[in-house]
mmCIF file of C-alpha atoms in Angstrom:
data_model
loop_
_atom_site.group_PDB
_atom_site.id
_atom_site.type_symbol
_atom_site.label_atom_id
_atom_site.label_comp_id
_atom_site.label_asym_id
_atom_site.label_seq_id
_atom_site.Cartn_x
_atom_site.Cartn_y
_atom_site.Cartn_z
ATOM 1 C CA UNK A 1 14.411 -3.002 13.260
ATOM 2 C CA UNK A 2 18.012 -3.102 14.320
ATOM 3 C CA UNK A 3 18.932 -1.302 17.494
ATOM 4 C CA UNK A 4 21.960 0.996 17.854
ATOM 5 C CA UNK A 5 23.661 -1.656 20.004
ATOM 6 C CA UNK A 6 23.561 -4.004 17.011
ATOM 7 C CA UNK A 7 24.195 -1.452 14.271
ATOM 8 C CA UNK A 8 27.280 0.166 15.791
ATOM 9 C CA UNK A 9 29.322 -3.078 15.943
ATOM 10 C CA UNK A 10 28.186 -3.952 12.401
ATOM 11 C CA UNK A 11 29.360 -0.560 11.144
ATOM 12 C CA UNK A 12 32.703 -1.105 12.863
ATOM 13 C CA UNK A 13 33.038 -4.588 11.364
ATOM 14 C CA UNK A 14 32.047 -3.498 7.843
ATOM 15 C CA UNK A 15 33.308 0.018 7.215
ATOM 16 C CA UNK A 16 32.178 0.061 3.553
ATOM 17 C CA UNK A 17 28.630 -1.088 4.352
ATOM 18 C CA UNK A 18 25.732 1.319 4.602
ATOM 19 C CA UNK A 19 23.745 0.357 7.692
ATOM 20 C CA UNK A 20 21.079 2.736 8.921
ATOM 21 C CA UNK A 21 18.354 2.966 11.529
ATOM 22 C CA UNK A 22 15.906 4.496 9.082
ATOM 23 C CA UNK A 23 12.208 3.738 9.163
ATOM 24 C CA UNK A 24 9.920 3.688 6.129
ATOM 25 C CA UNK A 25 11.470 5.398 3.090
ATOM 26 C CA UNK A 26 14.333 6.856 5.078
ATOM 27 C CA UNK A 27 12.356 8.457 7.881
ATOM 28 C CA UNK A 28 14.739 8.422 10.804
ATOM 29 C CA UNK A 29 12.205 8.361 13.637
ATOM 30 C CA UNK A 30 9.595 5.921 14.876
ATOM 31 C CA UNK A 31 6.697 8.398 15.111
ATOM 32 C CA UNK A 32 5.869 10.197 11.895
ATOM 33 C CA UNK A 33 2.842 11.759 10.275
ATOM 34 C CA UNK A 34 1.156 10.548 7.109
ATOM 35 C CA UNK A 35 2.283 13.762 5.411
ATOM 36 C CA UNK A 36 5.897 12.968 6.333
ATOM 37 C CA UNK A 37 5.439 9.403 5.061
ATOM 38 C CA UNK A 38 4.008 10.575 1.732
ATOM 39 C CA UNK A 39 6.752 13.155 1.286
ATOM 40 C CA UNK A 40 9.464 10.613 2.122
ATOM 41 C CA UNK A 41 8.035 7.709 0.092
ATOM 42 C CA UNK A 42 6.990 9.610 -3.051
ATOM 43 C CA UNK A 43 9.195 8.469 -5.940
ATOM 44 C CA UNK A 44 10.381 5.395 -4.011
ATOM 45 C CA UNK A 45 10.043 1.958 -5.562
ATOM 46 C CA UNK A 46 9.847 0.121 -2.242
ATOM 47 C CA UNK A 47 7.490 0.964 0.597
ATOM 48 C CA UNK A 48 8.153 -1.462 3.404
ATOM 49 C CA UNK A 49 8.021 -0.712 7.110
ATOM 50 C CA UNK A 50 10.556 -1.968 9.608
ATOM 51 C CA UNK A 51 9.487 -4.964 11.727
ATOM 52 C CA UNK A 52 6.774 -4.094 14.221
ATOM 53 C CA UNK A 53 5.590 -0.999 12.354
ATOM 54 C CA UNK A 54 2.201 -1.096 10.612
ATOM 55 C CA UNK A 55 1.642 1.357 7.768
ATOM 56 C CA UNK A 56 -1.997 2.310 7.161
ATOM 57 C CA UNK A 57 -3.204 5.166 4.979
ATOM 58 C CA UNK A 58 -6.871 6.103 5.076
ATOM 59 C CA UNK A 59 -8.717 8.330 2.637
ATOM 60 C CA UNK A 60 -9.392 10.947 5.299
ATOM 61 C CA UNK A 61 -5.619 11.430 5.638
ATOM 62 C CA UNK A 62 -4.715 11.981 1.972
ATOM 63 C CA UNK A 63 -5.844 13.660 -1.214
ATOM 64 C CA UNK A 64 -6.088 12.006 -4.621
ATOM 65 C CA UNK A 65 -2.928 13.848 -5.694
ATOM 66 C CA UNK A 66 -0.945 12.674 -2.657
ATOM 67 C CA UNK A 67 -2.036 9.082 -3.196
ATOM 68 C CA UNK A 68 -1.087 9.256 -6.878
ATOM 69 C CA UNK A 69 2.322 10.704 -6.022
ATOM 70 C CA UNK A 70 2.945 8.101 -3.339
ATOM 71 C CA UNK A 71 2.150 5.101 -5.560
ATOM 72 C CA UNK A 72 3.369 6.255 -8.988
ATOM 73 C CA UNK A 73 6.705 4.391 -8.930
ATOM 74 C CA UNK A 74 6.070 1.680 -6.336
ATOM 75 C CA UNK A 75 7.104 -1.869 -7.270
ATOM 76 C CA UNK A 76 6.892 -3.366 -3.746
ATOM 77 C CA UNK A 77 4.137 -2.271 -1.373
ATOM 78 C CA UNK A 78 3.663 -3.470 2.194
ATOM 79 C CA UNK A 79 0.953 -1.335 3.738
ATOM 80 C CA UNK A 80 -2.811 -1.044 4.005
ATOM 81 C CA UNK A 81 -4.763 1.544 2.044
ATOM 82 C CA UNK A 82 -8.343 2.186 3.144
ATOM 83 C CA UNK A 83 -10.633 4.325 1.010
ATOM 84 C CA UNK A 84 -14.047 4.749 2.635
ATOM 85 C CA UNK A 85 -16.808 7.309 2.033
ATOM 86 C CA UNK A 86 -14.455 9.575 0.121
ATOM 87 C CA UNK A 87 -14.065 11.561 -3.050
ATOM 88 C CA UNK A 88 -11.021 9.506 -4.094
ATOM 89 C CA UNK A 89 -11.754 8.367 -7.652
ATOM 90 C CA UNK A 90 -8.830 6.087 -8.423
ATOM 91 C CA UNK A 91 -5.982 4.021 -7.089
ATOM 92 C CA UNK A 92 -3.143 3.615 -9.566
ATOM 93 C CA UNK A 93 -0.141 1.398 -8.881
ATOM 94 C CA UNK A 94 1.048 0.818 -12.476
ATOM 95 C CA UNK A 95 4.537 -0.524 -11.710
ATOM 96 C CA UNK A 96 3.575 -2.872 -8.874
ATOM 97 C CA UNK A 97 5.328 -6.249 -8.812
ATOM 98 C CA UNK A 98 4.489 -7.384 -5.272
ATOM 99 C CA UNK A 99 1.868 -6.356 -2.726
ATOM 100 C CA UNK A 100 1.518 -7.411 0.905
ATOM 101 C CA UNK A 101 -0.949 -6.299 3.573
ATOM 102 C CA UNK A 102 0.145 -4.342 6.631
ATOM 103 C CA UNK A 103 -1.028 -7.229 8.838
ATOM 104 C CA UNK A 104 -1.971 -10.856 8.140
ATOM 105 C CA UNK A 105 -5.686 -11.293 7.487
ATOM 106 C CA UNK A 106 -6.226 -7.631 6.654
ATOM 107 C CA UNK A 107 -6.685 -6.506 3.031
ATOM 108 C CA UNK A 108 -3.889 -4.393 1.604
ATOM 109 C CA UNK A 109 -6.518 -2.418 -0.304
ATOM 110 C CA UNK A 110 -9.968 -1.744 1.127
ATOM 111 C CA UNK A 111 -12.360 0.398 -0.899
ATOM 112 C CA UNK A 112 -15.810 0.726 0.590
ATOM 113 C CA UNK A 113 -18.858 2.949 0.032
ATOM 114 C CA UNK A 114 -17.319 5.111 -2.671
ATOM 115 C CA UNK A 115 -19.837 6.347 -5.208
ATOM 116 C CA UNK A 116 -17.128 8.162 -7.196
ATOM 117 C CA UNK A 117 -14.426 5.454 -7.260
ATOM 118 C CA UNK A 118 -13.973 4.346 -10.861
ATOM 119 C CA UNK A 119 -10.409 3.188 -11.518
ATOM 120 C CA UNK A 120 -8.065 0.616 -10.002
ATOM 121 C CA UNK A 121 -4.806 -0.064 -11.803
ATOM 122 C CA UNK A 122 -2.702 -3.005 -10.636
ATOM 123 C CA UNK A 123 -0.703 -5.081 -13.132
ATOM 124 C CA UNK A 124 -2.063 -8.644 -13.481
ATOM 125 C CA UNK A 125 1.499 -9.906 -13.046
ATOM 126 C CA UNK A 126 1.811 -8.492 -9.503
ATOM 127 C CA UNK A 127 2.221 -11.185 -6.869
ATOM 128 C CA UNK A 128 0.724 -11.394 -3.390
ATOM 129 C CA UNK A 129 0.747 -13.922 -0.510
ATOM 130 C CA UNK A 130 -1.105 -17.052 -1.636
ATOM 131 C CA UNK A 131 -4.638 -17.359 -0.315
ATOM 132 C CA UNK A 132 -4.707 -13.828 1.107
ATOM 133 C CA UNK A 133 -7.679 -11.489 0.758
ATOM 134 C CA UNK A 134 -5.459 -8.781 -0.647
ATOM 135 C CA UNK A 135 -8.247 -6.551 -2.015
ATOM 136 C CA UNK A 136 -11.760 -5.891 -0.745
ATOM 137 C CA UNK A 137 -13.933 -3.544 -2.776
ATOM 138 C CA UNK A 138 -17.622 -3.205 -1.946
ATOM 139 C CA UNK A 139 -20.309 -0.663 -2.764
ATOM 140 C CA UNK A 140 -18.452 1.128 -5.550
ATOM 141 C CA UNK A 141 -21.100 1.531 -8.270
ATOM 142 C CA UNK A 142 -18.858 3.530 -10.631
ATOM 143 C CA UNK A 143 -16.203 0.804 -10.867
ATOM 144 C CA UNK A 144 -16.502 -0.746 -14.361
ATOM 145 C CA UNK A 145 -17.496 -4.414 -14.677
ATOM 146 C CA UNK A 146 -14.373 -5.037 -16.759
ATOM 147 C CA UNK A 147 -12.182 -3.912 -13.857
ATOM 148 C CA UNK A 148 -14.106 -6.138 -11.448
ATOM 149 C CA UNK A 149 -13.616 -9.129 -13.760
ATOM 150 C CA UNK A 150 -9.892 -8.404 -14.153
ATOM 151 C CA UNK A 151 -9.376 -8.209 -10.392
ATOM 152 C CA UNK A 152 -11.346 -11.403 -9.794
ATOM 153 C CA UNK A 153 -9.246 -13.260 -12.381
ATOM 154 C CA UNK A 154 -6.029 -11.956 -10.864
ATOM 155 C CA UNK A 155 -7.118 -12.598 -7.271
ATOM 156 C CA UNK A 156 -9.806 -15.254 -6.789
ATOM 157 C CA UNK A 157 -9.732 -14.704 -2.993
ATOM 158 C CA UNK A 158 -10.454 -10.993 -3.317
ATOM 159 C CA UNK A 159 -13.910 -9.553 -2.697
ATOM 160 C CA UNK A 160 -15.007 -7.144 -5.411
ATOM 161 C CA UNK A 161 -18.583 -5.944 -5.931
ATOM 162 C CA UNK A 162 -19.713 -2.661 -7.395
ATOM 163 C CA UNK A 163 -23.224 -2.309 -6.063
ATOM 164 C CA UNK A 164 -24.896 -1.886 -2.711
ATOM 165 C CA UNK A 165 -26.206 -5.449 -2.467
ATOM 166 C CA UNK A 166 -23.303 -6.727 -0.362
#
């Protein structure tokens, strides 16, 4: 994140450039709520935090509708989404071209202990950091076997099981 001491001289040097201090999706402050993030990022194609900021959304913070609205148009996603013990039934990111976790070594998508979860939509052409465990889905008995197979083909490093044996 650029500081005002860096931005001001850049603005002076390049008067036609648009240089801002905005955080994720145009939020102009460093501390913001998940509701503010969802409102700001809905309909955005890029969700990427400034350096040093970690974006994590958990299922106890959002509804299915908010999650759908947030991810409907996203093509680049750099955050972690954790859905645990919730009534969330799906995660749809139909336009995704690139996904990155919020922190190295942490899955970008974690879905755990969700009896009702039954749909994950990510294009098979989406890219992710090589060798990363980008998705971890365990104990989701309603997730179809075809979806599990598709995810495993797309991401051999990902952990995806539908039952309670893991």
